[in-house]
Amino acid sequence: MLQLIEPFVGKVARQEFHEEDELTYCYNAAGEHIADVYEVNGNVEMISYYGEKEGARITPQQLQQITYDVQYVFRMLHLFVTEVRDDGESFVVELSMREPKYRVYVPNSGMRITISYTGFVEHVVLLENDVEFVYPENIISHDEARAILHTQPIVKLGIAPELNWQYAYVQNFDLYGVGVDGHVRLWSEEPMMQDAKFETLPDVELISDLDAFLLGGRQGDVTMQHRDEEYYWRIDSEDEGCAEEASFVRACRVVKRISGEEYANYYFENLGSMRHLLEEDAYVTLRFVYIIDDIAFDFHAISVHMNTETNQILSVSQCIIPYDKLRTLKKPKLTLAEANAIVYQYADVELTLERDIDNRRRFSFVYELVYPTSPTGAHLQFVDGFTGEVHWICND
């Protein structure tokens, strides 16, 4: 471990292990705190160095040399620099492993180095580098994968709040790439998503006093806030009393109370077997999605955060939807086929590596949907249903 510290801050005279934060504190002969080392199962995962280096701002060439020096000390010369950014206080250098056969970068691998403007190494973070690759017997070419992608509906009819709630063609999130064997990759066909669905809500009794219902017999306060794009109810209570009615029914009653006559158009987002990947304790967030004319407003749901052990509600958020306006919208001038033809001019595929959900060390090859000429460097947001203008997600 000392060989990873002393080249940057000098000789270590004393070490102290602090069990509560799993850090080894390192000091020099003068008693100065010069480094912290974080280890997991005997493997160094992060080192923070303390000190400073006076002088002028380093040049790009000097930054490159310091990066090489850190790689050499950590025996990571096989890594490749994938990004260098200025975070406003220091330079951050991202380095990744590259798979040897197809020269594809390995996600979340390598190391991250933070270097001060004057050249002092401040932090080194080691990512997951113990990986294995699953090589397919056959792999289709890039052009073949792109041709397959261009037979699929990359966008679908939707409504864009950014266009004052007008029709647009939005990203089809079910489609997420092409397999190296040529099959189209759809989230809806993944095993974890087989039992995920939108469910009709039951007929429940209408709440007369919303605040009292949210408290559920507890002592406390309900605060309702009107934010830019949502209503939010926060329940402040130290009382852990239980409510007799089941959590799901209580959540549905809240949805009915705050959605009014639109309750019939809200559906429960049942994640099925996927829910255990997201929530493994008593605290859950139940989402209710507005669906009209087969358009699901996934990003404008009503969310009810609950404790399922006590059936008590902790908070509620309702994204604001102009229900009346949606019923008087003009139909788009562009057809679905025309919108997808526009998107095909930008959509491409890139061979990437995907981590196995059951074995984090294992990676397999896939063709991912990308937009290499995107002006923001990010994915498509939507196509205007009237003008055909393509809007892109901001990559701030």
XYZ file of C-alpha atoms in Angstrom:
396
model
C 0.000 0.000 0.000
C 2.842 2.417 0.809
C 4.083 2.236 -2.774
C 0.788 3.829 -3.825
C 1.146 6.722 -1.371
C 4.758 7.767 -0.955
C 5.467 8.742 -4.607
C 2.927 11.559 -4.227
C 3.178 12.814 -0.623
C 6.455 11.472 0.754
C 7.328 8.857 3.358
C 4.618 7.484 5.644
C 5.716 7.304 9.288
C 2.480 6.152 10.939
C -0.835 4.545 9.980
C -4.125 4.373 11.881
C -7.093 2.229 10.860
C -10.499 3.686 11.728
C -13.061 0.908 11.652
C -16.126 3.180 11.712
C -15.321 4.711 8.309
C -13.112 1.848 7.034
C -10.230 4.231 6.344
C -6.529 3.960 7.026
C -5.165 7.391 7.980
C -1.535 7.990 7.023
C 0.819 10.520 8.667
C 4.369 11.667 7.967
C 7.172 12.058 10.517
C 5.975 15.583 11.356
C 2.553 14.203 12.281
C 0.865 15.722 9.246
C -2.112 13.893 7.782
C -1.001 13.065 4.237
C -3.370 10.373 2.928
C -6.494 8.276 3.510
C -6.837 4.789 2.070
C -10.190 3.051 1.601
C -10.037 -0.724 1.162
C -12.667 -3.411 0.556
C -11.726 -7.036 1.223
C -8.067 -6.099 1.182
C -8.262 -4.277 -2.142
C -7.548 -0.555 -2.389
C -10.531 1.268 -3.895
C -9.704 4.903 -3.189
C -6.823 7.027 -1.926
C -7.092 10.699 -1.012
C -3.844 12.656 -0.798
C -3.403 15.800 1.297
C -0.981 18.597 0.604
C -0.440 21.232 -2.018
C 1.930 22.130 -4.793
C 2.747 25.738 -5.563
C 3.367 26.990 -9.045
C 1.681 27.904 -12.289
C -1.243 26.092 -13.847
C -0.002 22.929 -15.495
C -0.062 22.537 -19.276
C -1.977 19.776 -21.109
C 1.339 18.012 -21.693
C 2.165 18.115 -17.973
C -1.312 16.802 -17.136
C -0.716 13.932 -19.534
C 2.635 13.134 -17.901
C 1.169 13.194 -14.364
C -1.614 10.868 -15.512
C 0.988 8.472 -16.913
C 2.965 8.633 -13.656
C -0.133 7.687 -11.636
C -0.890 4.831 -14.020
C 2.679 3.596 -13.644
C 2.578 3.673 -9.847
C -0.755 1.829 -9.772
C 0.325 -0.600 -12.522
C -2.535 0.518 -14.739
C -0.674 1.344 -17.944
C -3.146 -0.787 -19.915
C -5.909 1.785 -19.329
C -6.938 4.414 -21.870
C -7.910 8.019 -21.182
C -11.589 8.440 -22.120
C -12.304 11.878 -20.685
C -10.516 14.886 -19.219
C -12.672 17.574 -17.636
C -12.246 20.684 -15.548
C -14.610 20.541 -12.565
C -13.954 24.150 -11.596
C -11.404 23.298 -8.907
C -9.269 20.513 -10.387
C -8.765 18.345 -13.444
C -10.549 14.991 -13.463
C -9.093 12.290 -15.706
C -11.224 9.228 -16.505
C -9.468 6.083 -17.725
C -11.087 2.823 -18.834
C -10.178 -0.707 -19.767
C -10.546 -1.724 -23.390
C -11.660 -5.192 -24.419
C -8.798 -6.672 -26.487
C -10.571 -8.255 -29.490
C -13.036 -5.592 -30.634
C -11.361 -2.699 -28.775
C -14.566 -1.762 -26.960
C -14.359 0.248 -23.745
C -15.539 -1.539 -20.599
C -18.204 0.482 -18.714
C -17.414 1.540 -15.139
C -13.897 0.143 -15.301
C -10.453 1.646 -14.920
C -9.650 4.546 -12.626
C -10.435 8.195 -11.936
C -7.641 10.650 -11.090
C -8.190 14.129 -9.658
C -5.257 16.505 -10.154
C -5.004 20.096 -8.907
C -4.382 22.959 -11.310
C -0.772 23.069 -10.082
C -0.202 19.329 -10.569
C -0.842 17.817 -7.117
C -2.527 14.402 -7.216
C -5.569 14.745 -4.934
C -7.589 11.558 -5.386
C -7.338 8.204 -7.116
C -10.415 5.987 -7.399
C -10.089 2.423 -8.676
C -13.165 1.020 -10.410
C -14.087 -2.581 -11.231
C -11.251 -4.108 -13.230
C -11.713 -7.819 -12.540
C -13.951 -8.650 -15.510
C -14.571 -11.381 -18.066
C -16.024 -11.271 -21.580
C -18.528 -13.575 -23.262
C -17.616 -13.860 -26.940
C -20.366 -14.851 -29.393
C -19.708 -17.458 -32.073
C -20.914 -15.048 -34.731
C -21.429 -11.319 -34.735
C -23.228 -9.283 -37.381
C -21.508 -6.255 -38.845
C -22.137 -2.664 -37.886
C -23.923 -2.003 -41.193
C -26.155 -5.047 -40.746
C -27.089 -3.971 -37.225
C -27.885 -0.436 -38.388
C -30.059 -1.758 -41.224
C -32.045 -3.830 -38.721
C -32.442 -0.825 -36.428
C -33.818 1.210 -39.324
C -36.683 -1.259 -39.761
C -37.930 -0.495 -36.245
C -40.093 2.362 -34.902
C -37.527 4.428 -33.007
C -40.156 7.029 -32.148
C -43.859 6.750 -31.359
C -46.739 9.183 -31.061
C -46.700 11.145 -27.838
C -47.241 14.594 -26.367
C -44.450 17.055 -25.606
C -44.993 19.401 -22.641
C -42.042 21.402 -24.000
C -44.222 22.283 -27.028
C -47.082 23.502 -24.850
C -48.543 19.991 -24.691
C -48.767 19.407 -28.441
C -48.407 16.178 -30.382
C -44.874 15.019 -31.078
C -43.083 11.789 -31.850
C -41.166 10.732 -28.764
C -38.490 8.139 -28.094
C -39.775 4.555 -28.118
C -38.122 3.459 -24.890
C -39.094 -0.175 -25.454
C -36.456 -0.369 -28.202
C -32.911 -0.269 -26.868
C -30.662 -1.788 -29.494
C -29.819 -4.794 -31.632
C -28.281 -8.065 -30.481
C -25.038 -9.232 -32.074
C -27.024 -12.155 -33.506
C -29.396 -9.729 -35.231
C -32.417 -9.847 -32.916
C -34.150 -6.600 -32.003
C -33.741 -5.790 -28.311
C -36.984 -4.796 -26.603
C -37.399 -4.167 -22.894
C -40.864 -5.714 -23.019
C -39.316 -9.047 -24.023
C -36.752 -9.133 -21.228
C -37.516 -11.804 -18.566
C -37.561 -9.231 -15.759
C -40.257 -7.256 -17.604
C -42.560 -10.115 -18.580
C -45.031 -9.479 -15.764
C -44.740 -5.672 -15.750
C -47.959 -3.964 -16.829
C -50.375 -1.099 -16.320
C -53.385 -2.153 -14.240
C -56.847 -0.603 -14.057
C -57.532 0.981 -10.676
C -60.273 -0.362 -8.411
C -63.390 1.591 -7.524
C -62.634 3.083 -4.115
C -64.405 5.378 -1.685
C -63.853 9.094 -2.177
C -61.916 10.929 0.535
C -63.678 13.934 2.056
C -60.780 15.339 4.122
C -57.474 14.766 2.330
C -55.205 16.047 5.113
C -56.871 13.862 7.747
C -56.622 10.842 5.460
C -52.926 11.453 4.773
C -52.250 11.596 8.516
C -54.076 8.303 8.985
C -54.804 8.888 12.658
C -51.281 10.088 13.422
C -50.419 13.320 15.154
C -48.606 15.646 12.795
C -48.852 18.147 9.967
C -49.517 18.003 6.241
C -47.767 20.573 4.054
C -48.933 21.060 0.474
C -46.619 22.829 -1.974
C -47.378 24.017 -5.511
C -44.158 23.738 -7.437
C -43.577 24.665 -11.088
C -44.725 21.354 -12.526
C -46.233 19.454 -9.611
C -48.212 19.454 -6.405
C -46.442 17.926 -3.430
C -47.802 16.832 -0.059
C -45.368 16.143 2.778
C -46.550 14.435 5.962
C -44.527 15.348 9.057
C -45.204 12.997 11.951
C -43.167 11.118 14.522
C -46.179 8.927 15.262
C -45.815 5.420 13.798
C -49.406 4.324 14.267
C -50.844 1.847 11.779
C -53.708 2.375 9.347
C -56.088 -0.558 8.927
C -56.743 -0.162 5.205
C -54.245 -1.822 2.834
C -51.452 0.345 1.420
C -52.504 -0.029 -2.217
C -56.142 0.836 -1.503
C -55.103 3.896 0.502
C -52.885 5.040 -2.360
C -55.737 4.587 -4.850
C -58.048 6.667 -2.677
C -55.492 9.483 -2.701
C -55.227 9.281 -6.499
C -59.018 9.448 -6.819
C -59.193 12.458 -4.526
C -56.556 14.530 -6.327
C -57.319 13.466 -9.925
C -61.094 13.847 -9.710
C -62.968 12.775 -12.839
C -59.696 11.686 -14.470
C -59.309 8.780 -12.026
C -60.531 6.310 -14.665
C -57.611 7.298 -16.908
C -54.959 6.550 -14.294
C -53.350 3.112 -14.180
C -51.119 1.454 -11.625
C -47.583 0.859 -12.868
C -47.076 -2.729 -11.716
C -43.381 -3.528 -12.076
C -43.936 -7.180 -11.247
C -40.776 -9.141 -10.515
C -38.652 -6.091 -11.307
C -39.825 -4.307 -8.160
C -37.572 -6.405 -5.919
C -34.561 -4.972 -7.765
C -35.636 -1.452 -6.832
C -37.187 -1.765 -3.385
C -36.334 -4.438 -0.860
C -37.798 -2.981 2.319
C -41.088 -1.730 3.697
C -40.790 1.684 2.047
C -42.179 1.716 -1.491
C -43.218 4.282 -4.058
C -46.403 3.415 -5.926
C -46.705 5.135 -9.315
C -49.959 5.850 -11.110
C -49.668 6.787 -14.788
C -52.154 8.793 -16.838
C -53.016 7.070 -20.145
C -55.227 8.570 -22.841
C -55.500 7.564 -26.521
C -52.824 4.894 -25.877
C -50.335 7.574 -24.836
C -48.835 6.904 -21.412
C -47.550 9.922 -19.507
C -44.797 7.904 -17.805
C -42.860 10.975 -16.717
C -45.911 12.753 -15.291
C -47.170 10.217 -12.794
C -48.794 10.506 -9.395
C -46.377 8.976 -6.875
C -47.365 7.846 -3.399
C -44.496 7.035 -1.036
C -45.607 4.616 1.691
C -44.577 2.426 4.585
C -46.233 -0.906 3.786
C -45.708 -2.205 7.314
C -47.906 0.534 8.797
C -49.907 1.385 5.629
C -49.070 5.019 6.299
C -48.417 7.576 3.580
C -45.164 9.548 3.792
C -45.504 11.859 0.793
C -47.467 12.360 -2.421
C -46.458 14.084 -5.648
C -48.751 14.844 -8.575
C -47.292 16.040 -11.859
C -49.572 18.682 -13.339
C -51.294 17.624 -16.583
C -53.691 19.959 -18.476
C -56.409 17.327 -18.893
C -58.910 19.539 -20.736
C -56.354 20.738 -23.249
C -55.414 17.199 -24.253
C -58.926 16.586 -25.544
C -58.818 19.474 -28.008
C -55.391 18.971 -29.556
C -54.925 19.146 -33.309
C -53.678 15.927 -34.855
C -50.053 16.037 -36.067
C -49.286 16.743 -39.723
C -46.458 14.212 -39.810
C -47.221 10.505 -39.951
C -45.402 7.970 -37.792
C -43.547 6.677 -40.859
C -42.426 10.195 -41.799
C -41.204 10.897 -38.270
C -39.183 7.676 -38.164
C -37.709 8.435 -41.589
C -36.413 11.703 -40.153
C -34.933 9.930 -37.136
C -33.222 7.299 -39.309
C -31.007 10.089 -40.656
C -29.472 10.419 -37.189
C -29.873 6.988 -35.559
C -26.955 4.575 -35.625
C -25.600 1.661 -33.603
C -22.388 1.214 -31.663
C -20.859 -2.032 -30.460
C -20.732 -1.863 -26.668
C -20.407 -4.103 -23.637
C -23.303 -4.863 -21.310
C -22.914 -6.095 -17.742
C -24.653 -9.343 -16.750
C -27.355 -8.569 -14.204
C -26.575 -11.737 -12.203
C -22.778 -11.654 -12.484
C -21.275 -8.173 -12.385
C -17.884 -9.443 -13.573
C -19.293 -10.762 -16.844
C -19.856 -8.638 -19.951
C -21.446 -9.491 -23.299
C -21.544 -7.611 -26.609
C -24.542 -5.656 -27.918
C -25.251 -2.974 -30.487
C -26.549 0.109 -28.686
C -28.748 2.812 -30.211
C -26.720 6.028 -30.547
C -26.938 9.411 -32.242
C -23.342 10.229 -33.267
C -24.231 13.569 -34.883
C -26.421 14.820 -32.033
C -25.620 18.522 -31.518
C -25.848 18.099 -27.741
C -24.023 14.767 -27.580
C -27.159 13.206 -26.093
C -30.170 11.233 -27.290
C -33.152 12.422 -29.259
C -35.934 13.993 -27.189
C -38.758 14.238 -29.718
C -39.704 15.184 -33.274
C -42.176 18.053 -33.643
C -45.372 16.503 -35.020
C -46.088 19.539 -37.201
C -42.726 20.874 -38.411
C -40.562 17.744 -38.259
C -37.916 19.603 -36.256
C -35.772 17.274 -34.153
C -35.264 18.238 -30.519
C -32.389 16.807 -28.504
C -31.900 16.137 -24.819
C -29.560 18.684 -23.261
C -26.318 17.121 -22.067
C -25.396 19.611 -19.337
